[in-house]
mmCIF file of C-alpha atoms in Angstrom:
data_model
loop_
_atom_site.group_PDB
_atom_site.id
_atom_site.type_symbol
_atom_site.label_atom_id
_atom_site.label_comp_id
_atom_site.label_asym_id
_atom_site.label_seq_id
_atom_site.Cartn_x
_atom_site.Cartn_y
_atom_site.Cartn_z
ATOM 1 C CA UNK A 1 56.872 34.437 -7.581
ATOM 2 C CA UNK A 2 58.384 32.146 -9.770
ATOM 3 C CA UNK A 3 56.578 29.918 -12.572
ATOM 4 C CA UNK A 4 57.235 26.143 -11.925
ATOM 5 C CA UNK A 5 54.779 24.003 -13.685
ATOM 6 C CA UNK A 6 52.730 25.578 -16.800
ATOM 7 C CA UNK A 7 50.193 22.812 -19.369
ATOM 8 C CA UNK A 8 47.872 23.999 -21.450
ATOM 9 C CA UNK A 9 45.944 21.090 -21.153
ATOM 10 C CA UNK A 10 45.217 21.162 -24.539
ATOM 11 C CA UNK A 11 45.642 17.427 -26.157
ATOM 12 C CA UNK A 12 46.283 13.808 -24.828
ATOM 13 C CA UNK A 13 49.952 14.703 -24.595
ATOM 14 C CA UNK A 14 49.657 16.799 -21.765
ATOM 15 C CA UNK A 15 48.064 14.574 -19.688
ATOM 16 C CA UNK A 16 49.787 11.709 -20.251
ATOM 17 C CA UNK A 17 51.418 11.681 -17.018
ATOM 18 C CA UNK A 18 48.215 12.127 -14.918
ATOM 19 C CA UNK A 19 46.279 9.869 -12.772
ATOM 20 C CA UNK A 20 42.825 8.799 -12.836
ATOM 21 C CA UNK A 21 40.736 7.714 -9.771
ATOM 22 C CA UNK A 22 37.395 6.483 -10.517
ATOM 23 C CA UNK A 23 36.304 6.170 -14.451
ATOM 24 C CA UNK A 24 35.715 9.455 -16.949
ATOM 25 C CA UNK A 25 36.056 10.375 -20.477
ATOM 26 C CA UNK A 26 38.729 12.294 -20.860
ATOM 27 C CA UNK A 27 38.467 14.077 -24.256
ATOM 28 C CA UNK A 28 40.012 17.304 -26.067
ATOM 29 C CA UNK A 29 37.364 18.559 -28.819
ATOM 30 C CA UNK A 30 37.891 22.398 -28.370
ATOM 31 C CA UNK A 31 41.666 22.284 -27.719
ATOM 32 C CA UNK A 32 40.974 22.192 -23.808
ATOM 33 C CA UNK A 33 40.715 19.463 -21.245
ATOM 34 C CA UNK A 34 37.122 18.008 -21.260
ATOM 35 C CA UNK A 35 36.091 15.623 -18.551
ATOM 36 C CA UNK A 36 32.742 13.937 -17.968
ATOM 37 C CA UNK A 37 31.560 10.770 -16.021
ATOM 38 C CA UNK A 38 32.083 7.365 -17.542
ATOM 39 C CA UNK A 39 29.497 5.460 -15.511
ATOM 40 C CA UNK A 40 25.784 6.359 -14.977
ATOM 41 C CA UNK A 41 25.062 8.756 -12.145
ATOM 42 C CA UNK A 42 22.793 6.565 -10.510
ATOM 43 C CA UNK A 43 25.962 4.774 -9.631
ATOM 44 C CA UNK A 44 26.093 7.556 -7.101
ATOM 45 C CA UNK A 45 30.012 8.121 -5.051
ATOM 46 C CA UNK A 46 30.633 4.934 -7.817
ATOM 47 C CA UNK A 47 30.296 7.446 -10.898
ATOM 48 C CA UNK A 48 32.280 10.447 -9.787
ATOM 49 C CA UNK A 49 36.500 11.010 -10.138
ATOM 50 C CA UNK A 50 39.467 12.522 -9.535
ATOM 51 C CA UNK A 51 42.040 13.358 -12.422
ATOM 52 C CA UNK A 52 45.438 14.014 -10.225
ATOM 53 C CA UNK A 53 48.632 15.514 -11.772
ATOM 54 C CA UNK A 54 51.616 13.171 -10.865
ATOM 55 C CA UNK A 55 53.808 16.037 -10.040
ATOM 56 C CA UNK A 56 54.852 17.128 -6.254
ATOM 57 C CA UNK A 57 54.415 20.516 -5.646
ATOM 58 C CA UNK A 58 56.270 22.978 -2.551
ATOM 59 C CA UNK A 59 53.806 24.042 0.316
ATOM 60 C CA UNK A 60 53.854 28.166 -0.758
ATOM 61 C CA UNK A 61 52.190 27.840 -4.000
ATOM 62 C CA UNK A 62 49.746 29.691 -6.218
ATOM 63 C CA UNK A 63 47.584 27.473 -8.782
ATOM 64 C CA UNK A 64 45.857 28.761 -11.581
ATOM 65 C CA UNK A 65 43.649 27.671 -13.924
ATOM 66 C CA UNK A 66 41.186 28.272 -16.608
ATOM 67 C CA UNK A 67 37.529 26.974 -16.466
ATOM 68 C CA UNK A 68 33.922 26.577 -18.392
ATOM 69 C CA UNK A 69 31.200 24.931 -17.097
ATOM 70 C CA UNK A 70 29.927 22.799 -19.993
ATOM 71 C CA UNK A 71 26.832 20.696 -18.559
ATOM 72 C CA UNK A 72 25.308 20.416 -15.435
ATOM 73 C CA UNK A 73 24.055 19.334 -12.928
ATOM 74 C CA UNK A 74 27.163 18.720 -11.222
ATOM 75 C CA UNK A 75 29.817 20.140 -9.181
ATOM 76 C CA UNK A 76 33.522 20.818 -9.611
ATOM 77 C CA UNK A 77 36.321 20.493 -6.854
ATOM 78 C CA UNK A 78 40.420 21.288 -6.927
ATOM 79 C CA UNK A 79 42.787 19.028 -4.102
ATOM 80 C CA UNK A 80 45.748 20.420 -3.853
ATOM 81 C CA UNK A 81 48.420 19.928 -0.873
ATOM 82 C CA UNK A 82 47.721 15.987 -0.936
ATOM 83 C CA UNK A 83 49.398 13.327 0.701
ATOM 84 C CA UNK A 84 49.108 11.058 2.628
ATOM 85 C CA UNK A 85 48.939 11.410 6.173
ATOM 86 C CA UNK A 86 52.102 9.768 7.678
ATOM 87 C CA UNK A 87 53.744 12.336 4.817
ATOM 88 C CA UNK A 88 53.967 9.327 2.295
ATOM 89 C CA UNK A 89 53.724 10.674 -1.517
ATOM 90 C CA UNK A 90 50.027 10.526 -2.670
ATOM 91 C CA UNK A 91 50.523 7.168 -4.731
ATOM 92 C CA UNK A 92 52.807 5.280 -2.207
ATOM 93 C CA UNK A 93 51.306 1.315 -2.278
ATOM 94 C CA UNK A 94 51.412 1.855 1.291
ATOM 95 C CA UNK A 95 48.003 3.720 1.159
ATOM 96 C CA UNK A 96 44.728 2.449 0.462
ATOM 97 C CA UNK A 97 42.896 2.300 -3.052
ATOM 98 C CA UNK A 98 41.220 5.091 -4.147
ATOM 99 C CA UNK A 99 38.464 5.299 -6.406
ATOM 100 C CA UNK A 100 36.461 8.571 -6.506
ATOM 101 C CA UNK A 101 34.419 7.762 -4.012
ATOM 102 C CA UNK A 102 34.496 10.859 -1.731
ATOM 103 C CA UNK A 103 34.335 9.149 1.854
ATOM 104 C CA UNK A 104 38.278 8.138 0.559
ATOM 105 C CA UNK A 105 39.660 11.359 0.307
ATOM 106 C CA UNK A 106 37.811 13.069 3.486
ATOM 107 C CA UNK A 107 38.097 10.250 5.485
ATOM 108 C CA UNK A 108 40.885 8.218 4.063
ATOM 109 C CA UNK A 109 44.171 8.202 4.833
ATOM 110 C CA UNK A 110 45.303 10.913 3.383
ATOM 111 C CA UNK A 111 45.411 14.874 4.262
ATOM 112 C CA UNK A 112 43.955 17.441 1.831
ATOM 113 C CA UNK A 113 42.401 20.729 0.883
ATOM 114 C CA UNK A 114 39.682 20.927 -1.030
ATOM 115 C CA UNK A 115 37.656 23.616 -2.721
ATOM 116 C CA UNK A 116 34.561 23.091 -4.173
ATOM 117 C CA UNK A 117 33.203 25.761 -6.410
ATOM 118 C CA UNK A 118 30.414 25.753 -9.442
ATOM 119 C CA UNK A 119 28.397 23.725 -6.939
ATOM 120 C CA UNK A 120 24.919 22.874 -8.902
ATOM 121 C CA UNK A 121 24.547 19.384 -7.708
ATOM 122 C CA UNK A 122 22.033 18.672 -4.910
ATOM 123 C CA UNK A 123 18.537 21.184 -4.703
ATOM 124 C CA UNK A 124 19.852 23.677 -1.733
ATOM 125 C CA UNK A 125 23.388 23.857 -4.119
ATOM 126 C CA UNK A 126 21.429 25.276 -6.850
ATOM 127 C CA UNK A 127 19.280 27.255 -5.092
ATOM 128 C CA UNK A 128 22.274 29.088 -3.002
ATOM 129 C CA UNK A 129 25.235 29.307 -5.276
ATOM 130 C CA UNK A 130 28.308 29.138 -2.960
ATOM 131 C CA UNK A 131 32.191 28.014 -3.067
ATOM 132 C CA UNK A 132 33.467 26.020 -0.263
ATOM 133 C CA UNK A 133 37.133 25.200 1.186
ATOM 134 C CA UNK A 134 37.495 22.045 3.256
ATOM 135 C CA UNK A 135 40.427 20.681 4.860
ATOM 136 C CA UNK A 136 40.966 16.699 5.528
ATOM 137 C CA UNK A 137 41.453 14.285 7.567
ATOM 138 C CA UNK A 138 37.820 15.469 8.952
ATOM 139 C CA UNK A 139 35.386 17.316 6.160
ATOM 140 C CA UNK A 140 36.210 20.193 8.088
ATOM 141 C CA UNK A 141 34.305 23.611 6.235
ATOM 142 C CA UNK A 142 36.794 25.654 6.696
ATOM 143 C CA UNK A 143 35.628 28.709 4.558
ATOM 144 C CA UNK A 144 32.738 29.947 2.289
ATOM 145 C CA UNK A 145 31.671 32.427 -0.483
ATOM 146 C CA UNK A 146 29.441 33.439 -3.090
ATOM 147 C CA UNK A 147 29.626 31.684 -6.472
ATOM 148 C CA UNK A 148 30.099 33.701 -9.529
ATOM 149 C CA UNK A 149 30.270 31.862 -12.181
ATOM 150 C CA UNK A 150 26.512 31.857 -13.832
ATOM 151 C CA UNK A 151 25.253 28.739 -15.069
ATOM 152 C CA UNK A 152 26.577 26.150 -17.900
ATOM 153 C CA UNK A 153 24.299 28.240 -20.158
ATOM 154 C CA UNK A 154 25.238 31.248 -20.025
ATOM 155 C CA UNK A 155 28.863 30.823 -19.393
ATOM 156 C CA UNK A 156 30.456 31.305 -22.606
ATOM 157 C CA UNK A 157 33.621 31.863 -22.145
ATOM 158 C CA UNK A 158 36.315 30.177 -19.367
ATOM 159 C CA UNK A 159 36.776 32.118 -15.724
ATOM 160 C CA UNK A 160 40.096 32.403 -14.170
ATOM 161 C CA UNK A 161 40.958 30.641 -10.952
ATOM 162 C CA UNK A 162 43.372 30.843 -8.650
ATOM 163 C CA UNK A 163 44.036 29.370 -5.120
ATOM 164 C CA UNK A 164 46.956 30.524 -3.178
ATOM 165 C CA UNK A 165 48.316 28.843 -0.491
ATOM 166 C CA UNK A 166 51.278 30.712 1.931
ATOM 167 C CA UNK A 167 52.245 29.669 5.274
ATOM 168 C CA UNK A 168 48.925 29.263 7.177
ATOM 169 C CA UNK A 169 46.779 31.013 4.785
ATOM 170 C CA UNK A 170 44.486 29.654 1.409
ATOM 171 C CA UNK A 171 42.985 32.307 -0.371
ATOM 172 C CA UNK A 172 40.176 31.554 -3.522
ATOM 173 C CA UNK A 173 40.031 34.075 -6.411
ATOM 174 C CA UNK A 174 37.592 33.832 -9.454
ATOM 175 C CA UNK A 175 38.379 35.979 -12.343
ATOM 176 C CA UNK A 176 40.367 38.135 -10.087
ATOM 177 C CA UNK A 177 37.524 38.456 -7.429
ATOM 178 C CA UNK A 178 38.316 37.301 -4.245
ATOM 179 C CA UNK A 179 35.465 34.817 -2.805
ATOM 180 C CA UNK A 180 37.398 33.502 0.354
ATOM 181 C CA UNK A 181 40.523 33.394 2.660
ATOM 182 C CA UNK A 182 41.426 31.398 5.552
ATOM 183 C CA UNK A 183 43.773 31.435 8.444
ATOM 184 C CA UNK A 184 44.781 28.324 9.706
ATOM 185 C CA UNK A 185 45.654 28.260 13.363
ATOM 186 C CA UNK A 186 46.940 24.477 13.175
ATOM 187 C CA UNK A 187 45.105 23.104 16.068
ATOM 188 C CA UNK A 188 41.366 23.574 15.539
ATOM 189 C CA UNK A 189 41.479 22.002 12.296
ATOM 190 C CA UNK A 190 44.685 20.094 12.957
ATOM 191 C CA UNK A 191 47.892 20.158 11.926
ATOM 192 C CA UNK A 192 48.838 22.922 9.456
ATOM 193 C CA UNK A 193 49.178 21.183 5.666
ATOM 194 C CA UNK A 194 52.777 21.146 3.863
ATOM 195 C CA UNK A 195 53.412 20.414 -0.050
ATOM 196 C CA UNK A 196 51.787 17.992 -1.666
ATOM 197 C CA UNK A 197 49.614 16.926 -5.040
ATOM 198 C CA UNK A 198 46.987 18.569 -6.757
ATOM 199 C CA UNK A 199 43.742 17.078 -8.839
ATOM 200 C CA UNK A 200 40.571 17.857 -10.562
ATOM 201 C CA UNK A 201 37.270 16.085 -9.293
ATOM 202 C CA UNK A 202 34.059 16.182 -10.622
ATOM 203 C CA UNK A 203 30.526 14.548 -9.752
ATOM 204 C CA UNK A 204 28.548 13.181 -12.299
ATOM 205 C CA UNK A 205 26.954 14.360 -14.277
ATOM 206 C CA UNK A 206 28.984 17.148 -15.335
ATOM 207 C CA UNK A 207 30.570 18.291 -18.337
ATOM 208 C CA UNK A 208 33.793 20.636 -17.952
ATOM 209 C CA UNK A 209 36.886 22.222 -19.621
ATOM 210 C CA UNK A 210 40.141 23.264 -17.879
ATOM 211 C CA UNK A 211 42.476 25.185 -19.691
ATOM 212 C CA UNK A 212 45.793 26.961 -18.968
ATOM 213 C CA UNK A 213 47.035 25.155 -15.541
ATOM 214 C CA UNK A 214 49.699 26.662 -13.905
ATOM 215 C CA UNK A 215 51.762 26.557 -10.426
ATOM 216 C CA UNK A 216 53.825 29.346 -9.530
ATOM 217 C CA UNK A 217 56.262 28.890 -6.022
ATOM 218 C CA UNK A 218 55.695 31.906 -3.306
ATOM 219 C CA UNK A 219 58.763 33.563 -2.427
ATOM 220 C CA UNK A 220 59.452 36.124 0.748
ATOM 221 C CA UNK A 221 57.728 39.194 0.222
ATOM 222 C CA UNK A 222 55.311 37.577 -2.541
ATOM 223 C CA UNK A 223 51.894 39.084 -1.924
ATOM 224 C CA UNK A 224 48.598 37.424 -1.578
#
């Protein structure tokens, strides 16, 4: 396994090169990456974002990152494996607008995976804490586990993510806790997803902090 992107996310600098669907505050007050809505929630799809790191990354990959829940209600969501879905780069002017809206990025024209996970948005979210993996072009739910992470008040310190992606499998680790994997036949859910971008999304109106982002490249006989 081999380390090819590492950012601490830890001042302005570090993010300089990033892209921002949709409108946010995008502050550093604890020496970690702090992101909350810019327009009222009542804006609905309007009010929520995506915060996408302009780099392209190989399909075998294993992200990591570091993660407290500030404020919620809310709900927090990595892409990764982005692009569009002719295989254009994510930010070709071939493809439409984006905005944060989710409809875009699920039914858009671009392919995706997407986990969801600190999910304390809508009633039956906070009553049943679960993560979720879905794969686009479709919404497709893909896979499912429990939650860990307690809520925003009594997390206290950041939790450790990872997603791995190898061949036809995604796996979905918290603090070293595996919560999901999937096995993607490439036909029931269609075609089986390449390289691509990643991003940070977040619905309003939740506070975060990411911390600590890193990409490592799979090699043969790398581990899961």
């Amino acid at each position: 396994m081999k380390l090819i992107y590492e950012n601490p996310l830890a001042g302005p600098e570090d993010v300089k090169d990033f892209i921002l669907e949709g409108k946010a505050v995008i502050s550093f007050e604890n020496g970690r990456l702090r992101m909350e809505n810019q327009l009222s929630e009542v804006e609905g799809q309007k009010a929520n974002y995506v915060f996408w790191c302009n780099k392209e990354f190989p399909s075998d990959i294993r992200i990591e990152w570091d993660f407290l829940p500030v404020k919620e209600p809310g709900l927090a969501m990595m892409f990764f494996a982005a692009k569009g879905r002719g295989g254009e780069d994510l930010f070709d002017k071939s493809l439409s607008p984006r905005n944060g809206e989710y409809k875009l990025y699920h039914h858009g024209d671009i392919d995706a995976f997407h986990v969801s996970y600190f999910r304390r948005k809508e009633p039956d979210e906070r009553q049943l804490h679960t993560c979720n993996l879905r794969k686009s072009y479709g919404f497709y739910l893909v896979a499912q586990g429990a939650d860990p992470i307690p809520n925003a008040d009594d997390a206290t310190v950041p939790y450790h993510i990872t997603v791995t992606k190898c061949k036809n499998k995604v796996t979905f680790d918290i603090d070293n806790l595996r919560i999901f994997e999937f096995v993607d036949d490439g036909t029931t859910y269609g075609k089986i997803l390449g390289g691509g971008k990643l991003g940070f999304r977040q619905l309003a109106p939740m506070i975060a902090e990411y911390s600590d982002l890193k990409v490592f490249e799979l090699e043969d006989g790398d581990l899961q």
